[in-house]
Each structure stands twice: as C-alpha cells, then as structure tokens.
Amino acid sequence: MTSTTPPSSRSSSPQKVCHSQTQTDVLKPLLGRGVSAGGGTLRKRRRVLSKDGRSNVRIEHVNGQSALYMRDLWTTFLDMQWRYKFFLFTATFAGTWFFFGVLWYLMALVHGDLLEFDPPSNHTPCVMQMQTLTGAFLFSLETQTTIGYGFRCITEECPAAIVLLIVQLVITMLMEIFITGTFLAKVARPKKRSETVKFSQHAVVSTHEGKPCLMIRVANMRKSLLLGCQVSGKLLQTSLTKEGETVRLDQRNVSFEVDMSSDSPFLILPLTFYHLIDDNSPLRAWAAKGGGWTDPELADFELLVIMSATIEPTSATCQVRTSYLPDEILWGYEFPPVVSLSPSGKYVADFAFFDKVAKTKTAPVFKPSSPQRAYQSNGAGPVPDVSDPEKVCLEQSYRDRGGERGRARDTPLSVRISNV
C-alpha cells in the first residue's frame, strides 16, 4: 500500500486572468501555459478554489466598493480578520471615551468650572471634581463603563450636561451591542465547524460495480453528527459554444452518490462518494483517453466538490469545499479501508490511511454505451451519427410518409431513428 502524489509544477509568478467569463479568443489556458517537466508537458497549478475551500478569485474595478461594504456593516465586520477586529474594537472604545471627554471639557470651560478660572467656593460645577481635560476623560470613561467611583458625578446645575449624559449612554450602548454581537456571531460561525470535515487529498478512478467511477473520501472528525449531508461537484473547464464563443470556467454539474443513493448519507464514519463516469458524465472525454494530467487539452479543468450539511448542536447550515486538479485525480487507484474493529468491540477509524491510495490490479476502462454516438465540443449532449446509409434511408421514408399524411397541416415532421 503506497501513498502516491503525482508530479505537478508550481507557478513562479502570478499571471493576469481574464475578467469576463465569455470571450471570443482565449489567450491563455485555464491552468496556465505548458512547461517542460520530465519530458512531458505539464500545467502550472492555478486554482479557482484552494484545497481548504478558500476562493482565489480577486475582485477588481468595482465602482463604489467601499460604499457597498459600508452599507452592509454587519457582514463587513463578520468577514473582518480577528486582528483588525480587535484593533477596531479598542480604537472605537478609546475614541468614544476621548470624544465625549472633550465635550465634557468644553462644557466645563463654558460654565467656568476649570481651575484656571479660579471659581469661588460657593460655585456649583456641572460635574463635581472635573476641572481638567484628564478629569473630563476619566469622567467620560467612568460614565460609559458605569464604574462610578463616587466622588466625580454630575449635578443639577447644567441641563445641557444631563442631555449630553443621555446622548453618550444611548450611543455607546448601541455601539457595544453591535460590537458584542459581531464578536459572538463570528465565534459561532459554522465556518469553524467545516474545518473538522476532511476531504481526501486525492480523488481516484477505479472500477466499482463493474463501471468506472471517480471516488472521493469524506470524513467527519467530531462525534456530533452532520444532518442532511449533500455532496455535489462542479467541473470548471473551457468549452466552445455553437456560436463559436469560448467560455472560460464553464460550470458543469458532477453528481456524487453513496451506494447508488445521494439522499442524506449518514456521515458517522468516513464515506466514499462515487461519480459514475458514463456517456452523460462531463469527464467522459478525459476518461476516454485513460485519464492523466499530461495532455494539454484534456487536463485543462478543475473539479470543485461541495458538501452542505446541518450542524446538529446549533442547527446552523455549513458548507465545506475543496478542489481537485487533473494531477490530483489518480487513474487506476483505490482507497484502502480505514475502519476496523478493535478487540473491545468498537469500530475504529484510522486516519493514518485516510489519504493513502493503492494501485488497483486492473485499470478501469471507459467504454461508451454506443460506438456510433458522438458528442458536441461544448458538452451539451449526445448527437446521433447519421452516417449509416440504411438508417438515413429509413428516416427519409418515415419523413415522406409523414409528409403525405400531414400536408393539410403544412407542418414538417421530424423523425430520428434511435440507436437503442
């Protein structure tokens, strides 16, 4: 049993990518230009989605992007990294303490409560024991944090001071609610739960139930269950439309199932998900030539795998993502078993074998169900081959009969002989 990692070339410098999905002329392939490595032509590693599920797409030239982020402050604060959040948290509180401290100082200045005015002994200040800017800052801090040391307090002398006190408490209370809510929401985000769901480092292609299947392995590394698991895939590759337009990063559905069923698998143990490679699979052209990653035309794709589930303790929905490049899909390999029975009678999932693969005895072979069926270059579906003379004559005879019967309706009759 061996762990196999195919060779892959790495990008030495970033290259500019196209901003539009559809364009007439493609200047660069999806995965990068070919480079010589070991006598073959390989592709540079360039991902739309990283292995841990993060997006590698950079957004540029968005008009009013800052204004859009400010309109949605809640999401902006949630997406903010922790170091910036702590800095903003500290700066916000210190800034409000100092801002309202200056307002309290100006109020004492107008009322003549400062030491430089030398107020008489019977003078009643707006705030007791607040005669300097430092004292105003401390009073603002004590008011906002409700500390209340006892000797610095507001009096009934200044109605404006009472209004300022109410304004400060209302504004700072709303601010504290918002900041505390974002902290709690960020800690409780299901994104952290997705980090305890593991995908296999490689996908493999082997024969399952007599048919070639692409397989991936998924495991839940917590005892708390994931409910309603749904695994789906997206194949990103360059395709050509009927109008002659080249679409980069064209998305095609790749279905996954467990034991011929895709309905809510029970992810209590590591499971293997299968994608049947048949005539309807978007991987059929790649599988027809025996897989591999050295072909510049066939290896120009990326397989995204997405699992959605509900977290049992919180009932929140989480999504786990990963991606596989052609050099990470191993043809003619299979996953070894990871579940065993311990002497005490408990099932044990050994993750030391989770990412390992073993070569199969016989390599899988993809055989189209009908050799006379061809496929469009854009993967839209099968197109019957009408090169058989007998089939053409038979179709023409049916059209002639239908034309005689339906001349009164003046509607053409379309006839196609099935291959089955």
Short mmCIF file of C-alpha atoms in Angstrom, two decimals:
data_model
loop_
_atom_site.label_atom_id
_atom_site.label_comp_id
_atom_site.label_asym_id
_atom_site.label_seq_id
_atom_site.Cartn_x
_atom_site.Cartn_y
_atom_site.Cartn_z
CA MET A 1 0.00 0.00 0.00
CA THR A 2 1.60 3.22 -1.06
CA SER A 3 0.82 6.90 -0.96
CA THR A 4 1.06 8.36 -4.43
CA THR A 5 1.46 12.02 -5.26
CA PRO A 6 1.82 12.80 -8.98
CA PRO A 7 4.28 15.47 -10.03
CA SER A 8 2.99 18.97 -10.54
CA SER A 9 4.56 22.22 -11.48
CA ARG A 10 4.13 25.36 -9.44
CA SER A 11 3.55 28.88 -10.62
CA SER A 12 6.57 31.12 -10.14
CA SER A 13 4.82 34.42 -10.83
CA PRO A 14 1.16 35.41 -10.94
CA GLN A 15 -0.41 35.96 -14.34
CA LYS A 16 -3.27 38.24 -15.16
CA VAL A 17 -6.55 36.42 -15.71
CA CYS A 18 -9.50 37.49 -17.84
CA HIS A 19 -12.26 39.37 -16.07
CA SER A 20 -15.11 38.15 -18.29
CA GLN A 21 -16.38 34.62 -18.40
CA THR A 22 -17.18 34.60 -22.11
CA GLN A 23 -14.73 35.77 -24.74
CA THR A 24 -14.10 35.00 -28.40
CA ASP A 25 -10.33 34.50 -28.22
CA VAL A 26 -8.62 32.67 -25.38
CA LEU A 27 -5.06 33.89 -24.96
CA LYS A 28 -4.15 31.60 -22.07
CA PRO A 29 -5.41 28.21 -20.96
CA LEU A 30 -7.34 27.75 -17.75
CA LEU A 31 -4.49 26.27 -15.72
CA GLY A 32 -1.57 28.14 -17.25
CA ARG A 33 0.93 27.66 -20.01
CA GLY A 34 2.62 24.33 -20.54
CA VAL A 35 6.14 23.84 -19.18
CA SER A 36 8.52 21.02 -19.77
CA ALA A 37 8.94 18.67 -16.80
CA GLY A 38 10.34 15.17 -17.04
CA GLY A 39 9.97 15.00 -20.78
CA GLY A 40 6.25 15.83 -20.73
CA THR A 41 4.13 18.94 -20.87
CA LEU A 42 2.51 19.78 -17.55
CA ARG A 43 0.32 22.60 -16.42
CA LYS A 44 1.07 25.23 -13.83
CA ARG A 45 -1.00 24.92 -10.71
CA ARG A 46 -3.64 27.61 -10.73
CA ARG A 47 -6.81 27.10 -8.74
CA VAL A 48 -10.13 28.86 -8.61
CA LEU A 49 -10.67 27.26 -5.20
CA SER A 50 -7.90 26.25 -2.82
CA LYS A 51 -7.75 22.85 -1.16
CA ASP A 52 -9.15 24.28 2.08
CA GLY A 53 -12.11 25.86 0.29
CA ARG A 54 -10.98 29.49 0.03
CA SER A 55 -11.68 31.45 -3.12
CA ASN A 56 -8.69 32.52 -5.23
CA VAL A 57 -10.72 34.97 -7.30
CA ARG A 58 -9.68 38.60 -6.98
CA ILE A 59 -12.33 41.27 -7.49
CA GLU A 60 -11.18 44.44 -9.23
CA HIS A 61 -12.59 47.69 -10.62
CA VAL A 62 -15.88 47.68 -8.70
CA ASN A 63 -17.44 51.13 -8.65
CA GLY A 64 -18.28 52.24 -5.13
CA GLN A 65 -16.97 49.07 -3.49
CA SER A 66 -16.22 50.84 -0.18
CA ALA A 67 -19.71 52.33 -0.09
CA LEU A 68 -21.24 48.91 -0.72
CA TYR A 69 -19.28 47.46 2.19
CA MET A 70 -20.31 50.32 4.48
CA ARG A 71 -23.97 49.74 3.68
CA ASP A 72 -23.64 46.19 4.94
CA LEU A 73 -21.61 46.81 8.11
CA TRP A 74 -22.72 43.57 9.75
CA THR A 75 -21.27 41.33 7.04
CA THR A 76 -18.20 43.57 6.75
CA PHE A 77 -17.46 43.16 10.45
CA LEU A 78 -18.07 39.42 10.31
CA ASP A 79 -15.70 38.95 7.37
CA MET A 80 -13.03 41.08 9.02
CA GLN A 81 -9.97 39.26 10.31
CA TRP A 82 -9.53 38.94 14.04
CA ARG A 83 -6.51 41.26 14.33
CA TYR A 84 -8.35 44.07 12.59
CA LYS A 85 -11.46 43.41 14.64
CA PHE A 86 -9.54 43.69 17.94
CA PHE A 87 -7.83 46.85 16.74
CA LEU A 88 -11.14 48.41 15.68
CA PHE A 89 -12.75 47.30 18.95
CA THR A 90 -10.05 49.02 21.02
CA ALA A 91 -9.90 52.10 18.82
CA THR A 92 -13.69 52.54 18.88
CA PHE A 93 -13.96 52.50 22.67
CA ALA A 94 -10.89 54.66 23.23
CA GLY A 95 -12.10 57.10 20.58
CA THR A 96 -15.57 57.49 22.10
CA TRP A 97 -14.10 57.96 25.57
CA PHE A 98 -11.84 60.74 24.32
CA PHE A 99 -14.52 62.32 22.08
CA PHE A 100 -17.09 62.64 24.86
CA GLY A 101 -14.30 63.62 27.26
CA VAL A 102 -13.59 66.64 25.04
CA LEU A 103 -17.31 67.52 25.03
CA TRP A 104 -17.39 67.36 28.83
CA TYR A 105 -14.27 69.53 28.97
CA LEU A 106 -15.84 72.15 26.67
CA MET A 107 -18.97 72.19 28.82
CA ALA A 108 -16.86 72.81 31.92
CA LEU A 109 -14.95 75.51 30.02
CA VAL A 110 -18.17 77.33 29.06
CA HIS A 111 -19.57 77.05 32.58
CA GLY A 112 -16.36 78.27 34.20
CA ASP A 113 -15.60 75.11 36.17
CA LEU A 114 -11.90 74.81 35.26
CA LEU A 115 -9.05 75.59 37.63
CA GLU A 116 -7.72 78.49 35.55
CA PHE A 117 -10.96 80.37 36.18
CA ASP A 118 -10.43 80.13 39.96
CA PRO A 119 -14.15 79.56 40.73
CA PRO A 120 -15.43 80.81 44.15
CA SER A 121 -16.08 78.41 46.99
CA ASN A 122 -19.87 78.58 46.54
CA HIS A 123 -19.66 77.76 42.79
CA THR A 124 -21.59 74.66 41.72
CA PRO A 125 -19.96 72.98 38.70
CA CYS A 126 -21.74 70.90 36.10
CA VAL A 127 -19.66 67.89 37.13
CA MET A 128 -18.07 67.60 40.54
CA GLN A 129 -14.26 67.10 40.67
CA MET A 130 -13.85 67.64 36.89
CA GLN A 131 -11.55 70.62 36.43
CA THR A 132 -9.02 69.39 33.81
CA LEU A 133 -9.01 67.58 30.47
CA THR A 134 -7.73 64.45 32.21
CA GLY A 135 -10.59 64.65 34.68
CA ALA A 136 -13.08 65.02 31.79
CA PHE A 137 -11.61 61.95 30.08
CA LEU A 138 -11.88 59.89 33.27
CA PHE A 139 -15.46 61.03 33.82
CA SER A 140 -16.35 60.00 30.24
CA LEU A 141 -14.74 56.60 30.78
CA GLU A 142 -16.50 56.06 34.14
CA THR A 143 -19.85 57.10 32.66
CA GLN A 144 -19.59 54.82 29.62
CA THR A 145 -18.39 51.81 31.60
CA THR A 146 -20.71 52.51 34.57
CA ILE A 147 -17.82 52.25 37.04
CA GLY A 148 -18.86 55.11 39.36
CA TYR A 149 -16.03 55.73 41.83
CA GLY A 150 -18.25 58.07 43.84
CA PHE A 151 -16.50 61.48 44.01
CA ARG A 152 -16.86 62.53 40.33
CA CYS A 153 -20.56 62.94 39.45
CA ILE A 154 -22.99 65.17 37.57
CA THR A 155 -25.04 67.88 39.30
CA GLU A 156 -28.36 69.60 38.63
CA GLU A 157 -26.68 72.88 37.72
CA CYS A 158 -26.45 72.31 33.95
CA PRO A 159 -29.43 70.89 31.98
CA ALA A 160 -27.14 70.59 28.94
CA ALA A 161 -24.90 68.22 30.90
CA ILE A 162 -27.88 65.96 31.59
CA VAL A 163 -28.73 65.89 27.87
CA LEU A 164 -25.08 65.10 26.99
CA LEU A 165 -25.08 62.28 29.53
CA ILE A 166 -28.18 60.71 27.96
CA VAL A 167 -26.75 61.04 24.44
CA GLN A 168 -23.48 59.40 25.44
CA LEU A 169 -25.17 56.46 27.15
CA VAL A 170 -27.55 55.79 24.26
CA ILE A 171 -24.88 56.00 21.53
CA THR A 172 -22.28 53.93 23.37
CA MET A 173 -24.87 51.30 24.37
CA LEU A 174 -25.88 50.77 20.74
CA MET A 175 -22.22 50.59 19.77
CA GLU A 176 -21.47 47.98 22.44
CA ILE A 177 -24.45 45.88 21.36
CA PHE A 178 -23.27 45.91 17.73
CA ILE A 179 -19.65 45.08 18.52
CA THR A 180 -20.53 42.37 21.05
CA GLY A 181 -22.99 40.84 18.56
CA THR A 182 -20.37 40.69 15.81
CA PHE A 183 -17.89 39.05 18.17
CA LEU A 184 -20.42 36.42 19.20
CA ALA A 185 -21.59 35.80 15.64
CA LYS A 186 -18.02 35.43 14.38
CA VAL A 187 -17.15 32.93 17.10
CA ALA A 188 -20.32 30.91 16.44
CA ARG A 189 -19.97 30.87 12.65
CA PRO A 190 -20.36 27.37 11.13
CA LYS A 191 -17.18 28.06 9.15
CA LYS A 192 -15.16 26.71 12.07
CA ARG A 193 -17.25 23.53 12.12
CA SER A 194 -16.36 22.91 8.49
CA GLU A 195 -12.68 22.71 9.47
CA THR A 196 -13.42 19.39 11.20
CA VAL A 197 -14.74 17.87 7.96
CA LYS A 198 -11.95 16.30 5.93
CA PHE A 199 -11.71 15.55 2.22
CA SER A 200 -9.15 13.17 0.79
CA GLN A 201 -6.10 14.83 -0.73
CA HIS A 202 -6.57 12.94 -3.99
CA ALA A 203 -9.52 11.64 -5.95
CA VAL A 204 -9.18 8.21 -7.53
CA VAL A 205 -10.74 6.46 -10.53
CA SER A 206 -11.34 2.73 -10.34
CA THR A 207 -13.96 0.16 -11.22
CA HIS A 208 -16.98 -0.01 -8.91
CA GLU A 209 -19.85 -2.39 -9.59
CA GLY A 210 -18.32 -3.09 -12.99
CA LYS A 211 -18.27 0.58 -14.04
CA PRO A 212 -15.54 3.24 -13.91
CA CYS A 213 -16.17 5.68 -11.07
CA LEU A 214 -14.43 8.75 -9.74
CA MET A 215 -14.20 8.48 -5.95
CA ILE A 216 -13.52 10.90 -3.13
CA ARG A 217 -13.42 10.24 0.59
CA VAL A 218 -15.13 12.42 3.21
CA ALA A 219 -14.95 12.13 7.00
CA ASN A 220 -16.46 13.93 9.99
CA MET A 221 -13.82 14.23 12.71
CA ARG A 222 -16.27 15.11 15.50
CA LYS A 223 -18.70 12.92 17.37
CA SER A 224 -21.51 15.43 16.81
CA LEU A 225 -23.35 14.48 13.63
CA LEU A 226 -23.92 16.39 10.43
CA LEU A 227 -27.52 16.13 9.29
CA GLY A 228 -28.78 16.13 5.71
CA CYS A 229 -25.38 15.84 4.03
CA GLN A 230 -25.43 16.63 0.32
CA VAL A 231 -22.30 16.31 -1.84
CA SER A 232 -22.19 17.86 -5.29
CA GLY A 233 -19.50 18.78 -7.76
CA LYS A 234 -18.77 21.42 -10.37
CA LEU A 235 -16.39 20.89 -13.27
CA LEU A 236 -14.73 24.11 -14.41
CA GLN A 237 -13.22 23.95 -17.87
CA THR A 238 -13.04 25.79 -21.16
CA SER A 239 -15.83 24.99 -23.60
CA LEU A 240 -16.89 26.08 -27.06
CA THR A 241 -20.47 27.12 -27.80
CA LYS A 242 -22.38 26.59 -31.04
CA GLU A 243 -21.86 30.28 -31.85
CA GLY A 244 -18.10 29.86 -31.72
CA GLU A 245 -17.59 31.63 -28.41
CA THR A 246 -15.08 30.24 -25.95
CA VAL A 247 -16.34 30.17 -22.37
CA ARG A 248 -13.71 30.02 -19.67
CA LEU A 249 -14.57 28.47 -16.32
CA ASP A 250 -17.74 26.95 -17.72
CA GLN A 251 -19.50 25.11 -14.87
CA ARG A 252 -20.95 21.64 -15.36
CA ASN A 253 -22.66 19.51 -12.74
CA VAL A 254 -20.89 16.44 -11.40
CA SER A 255 -23.19 14.26 -9.30
CA PHE A 256 -21.93 12.17 -6.38
CA GLU A 257 -23.67 9.34 -4.59
CA VAL A 258 -23.10 6.71 -1.90
CA ASP A 259 -24.12 3.15 -2.71
CA MET A 260 -26.27 4.27 -5.66
CA SER A 261 -28.11 6.80 -3.49
CA SER A 262 -27.42 10.51 -2.99
CA ASP A 263 -30.05 11.12 -0.31
CA SER A 264 -28.60 12.27 3.04
CA PRO A 265 -25.75 9.83 3.75
CA PHE A 266 -25.09 9.00 7.40
CA LEU A 267 -21.66 10.52 7.97
CA ILE A 268 -20.80 8.80 11.22
CA LEU A 269 -17.82 7.01 9.61
CA PRO A 270 -15.57 8.02 6.69
CA LEU A 271 -17.52 7.51 3.48
CA THR A 272 -16.52 7.17 -0.15
CA PHE A 273 -18.62 9.12 -2.64
CA TYR A 274 -18.85 7.91 -6.23
CA HIS A 275 -19.33 9.68 -9.52
CA LEU A 276 -20.28 7.29 -12.31
CA ILE A 277 -18.32 8.03 -15.48
CA ASP A 278 -20.72 7.26 -18.31
CA ASP A 279 -21.88 8.89 -21.53
CA ASN A 280 -23.59 11.68 -19.56
CA SER A 281 -20.58 12.49 -17.38
CA PRO A 282 -18.69 15.74 -18.14
CA LEU A 283 -15.49 13.74 -17.57
CA ARG A 284 -16.19 11.34 -20.42
CA ALA A 285 -13.67 12.90 -22.85
CA TRP A 286 -10.96 12.82 -20.22
CA ALA A 287 -11.83 9.24 -19.23
CA ALA A 288 -11.96 8.03 -22.83
CA LYS A 289 -8.20 8.54 -23.10
CA GLY A 290 -7.43 6.89 -19.78
CA GLY A 291 -7.27 10.00 -17.58
CA GLY A 292 -3.89 11.53 -16.87
CA TRP A 293 -2.68 15.08 -16.46
CA THR A 294 -0.04 15.44 -19.20
CA ASP A 295 -2.43 16.08 -22.10
CA PRO A 296 -2.62 19.89 -22.56
CA GLU A 297 -6.18 19.75 -23.88
CA LEU A 298 -7.77 17.22 -21.51
CA ALA A 299 -6.01 18.41 -18.34
CA ASP A 300 -7.44 21.91 -18.59
CA PHE A 301 -10.09 21.64 -15.86
CA GLU A 302 -10.70 21.85 -12.12
CA LEU A 303 -13.16 19.75 -10.13
CA LEU A 304 -14.87 21.52 -7.24
CA VAL A 305 -16.51 19.37 -4.57
CA ILE A 306 -19.05 20.94 -2.20
CA MET A 307 -20.71 19.36 0.81
CA SER A 308 -23.63 21.06 2.57
CA ALA A 309 -24.96 19.86 5.91
CA THR A 310 -26.75 20.97 9.07
CA ILE A 311 -24.84 21.06 12.35
CA GLU A 312 -26.70 19.02 14.94
CA PRO A 313 -25.95 21.10 18.12
CA THR A 314 -26.73 24.52 16.60
CA SER A 315 -28.99 23.66 13.60
CA ALA A 316 -26.84 26.01 11.50
CA THR A 317 -26.01 25.19 7.91
CA CYS A 318 -22.37 24.77 6.95
CA GLN A 319 -20.66 24.24 3.62
CA VAL A 320 -17.32 22.50 3.09
CA ARG A 321 -15.43 22.91 -0.18
CA THR A 322 -12.32 21.59 -1.85
CA SER A 323 -10.96 21.21 -5.37
CA TYR A 324 -9.02 18.69 -7.42
CA LEU A 325 -6.75 19.43 -10.37
CA PRO A 326 -6.11 16.75 -13.01
CA ASP A 327 -2.81 15.76 -11.39
CA GLU A 328 -4.71 15.09 -8.16
CA ILE A 329 -7.10 12.61 -9.79
CA LEU A 330 -5.35 9.24 -9.89
CA TRP A 331 -6.41 6.81 -12.61
CA GLY A 332 -6.29 3.14 -11.61
CA TYR A 333 -6.07 3.66 -7.85
CA GLU A 334 -8.42 2.99 -4.95
CA PHE A 335 -8.79 3.91 -1.28
CA PRO A 336 -7.75 1.33 1.32
CA PRO A 337 -10.12 0.59 4.21
CA VAL A 338 -9.88 2.91 7.21
CA VAL A 339 -12.50 1.33 9.51
CA SER A 340 -11.56 -1.65 11.64
CA LEU A 341 -12.92 -3.46 14.70
CA SER A 342 -10.97 -3.14 17.94
CA PRO A 343 -10.56 -6.04 20.42
CA SER A 344 -13.06 -4.32 22.72
CA GLY A 345 -15.72 -4.44 20.02
CA LYS A 346 -15.65 -0.77 18.96
CA TYR A 347 -15.29 0.48 15.43
CA VAL A 348 -12.11 2.48 14.88
CA ALA A 349 -11.50 4.96 12.04
CA ASP A 350 -7.75 5.13 11.46
CA PHE A 351 -6.97 8.43 9.73
CA ALA A 352 -3.40 7.31 9.08
CA PHE A 353 -4.84 5.55 6.00
CA PHE A 354 -7.32 8.28 5.07
CA ASP A 355 -5.19 9.99 2.41
CA LYS A 356 -3.37 6.88 1.21
CA VAL A 357 -4.18 5.18 -2.07
CA ALA A 358 -3.36 1.77 -3.51
CA LYS A 359 -2.98 0.78 -7.14
CA THR A 360 -5.71 -1.47 -8.48
CA LYS A 361 -4.99 -4.83 -10.06
CA THR A 362 -6.73 -3.86 -13.28
CA ALA A 363 -7.02 -0.33 -14.63
CA PRO A 364 -10.56 0.95 -15.25
CA VAL A 365 -11.68 1.25 -18.85
CA PHE A 366 -14.33 3.67 -20.04
CA LYS A 367 -16.39 2.27 -22.91
CA PRO A 368 -19.18 4.36 -24.45
CA SER A 369 -22.52 2.56 -24.50
CA SER A 370 -22.82 3.13 -28.27
CA PRO A 371 -19.78 3.50 -30.54
CA GLN A 372 -21.86 5.48 -33.08
CA ARG A 373 -22.58 8.29 -30.64
CA ALA A 374 -20.54 11.47 -30.80
CA TYR A 375 -20.57 14.48 -28.52
CA GLN A 376 -20.57 18.15 -29.07
CA SER A 377 -17.43 20.01 -28.11
CA ASN A 378 -19.33 22.10 -25.59
CA GLY A 379 -20.70 19.04 -23.75
CA ALA A 380 -24.33 19.86 -24.42
CA GLY A 381 -25.26 16.22 -25.01
CA PRO A 382 -25.13 13.32 -27.44
CA VAL A 383 -25.64 13.82 -31.15
CA PRO A 384 -26.70 10.77 -33.23
CA ASP A 385 -24.40 9.75 -36.01
CA VAL A 386 -26.34 9.52 -39.27
CA SER A 387 -23.51 8.11 -41.33
CA ASP A 388 -25.29 4.72 -41.59
CA PRO A 389 -26.93 4.58 -45.09
CA GLU A 390 -29.68 2.19 -44.03
CA LYS A 391 -30.66 4.44 -41.14
CA VAL A 392 -30.72 7.50 -43.43
CA CYS A 393 -32.99 5.74 -45.93
CA LEU A 394 -35.33 4.54 -43.21
CA GLU A 395 -35.58 8.01 -41.71
CA GLN A 396 -36.28 9.52 -45.12
CA SER A 397 -39.06 7.01 -45.79
CA TYR A 398 -40.73 7.88 -42.48
CA ARG A 399 -40.48 11.58 -43.31
CA ASP A 400 -42.06 11.00 -46.71
CA ARG A 401 -44.96 9.06 -45.17
CA GLY A 402 -45.47 11.72 -42.53
CA GLY A 403 -45.34 14.43 -45.18
CA GLU A 404 -48.13 12.77 -47.21
CA ARG A 405 -50.33 12.40 -44.13
CA GLY A 406 -49.77 15.91 -42.82
CA ARG A 407 -49.81 18.05 -45.98
CA ALA A 408 -53.08 19.59 -44.90
CA ARG A 409 -51.44 20.84 -41.70
CA ASP A 410 -48.34 22.19 -43.54
CA THR A 411 -46.14 21.23 -40.60
CA PRO A 412 -42.84 19.40 -41.09
CA LEU A 413 -42.41 16.07 -39.38
CA SER A 414 -39.08 15.43 -37.63
CA VAL A 415 -38.00 11.79 -37.46
CA ARG A 416 -34.87 10.35 -35.85
CA ILE A 417 -34.06 6.65 -35.61
CA SER A 418 -32.90 5.67 -32.15
CA ASN A 419 -29.67 3.75 -31.64
CA VAL A 420 -31.29 1.56 -28.99
#
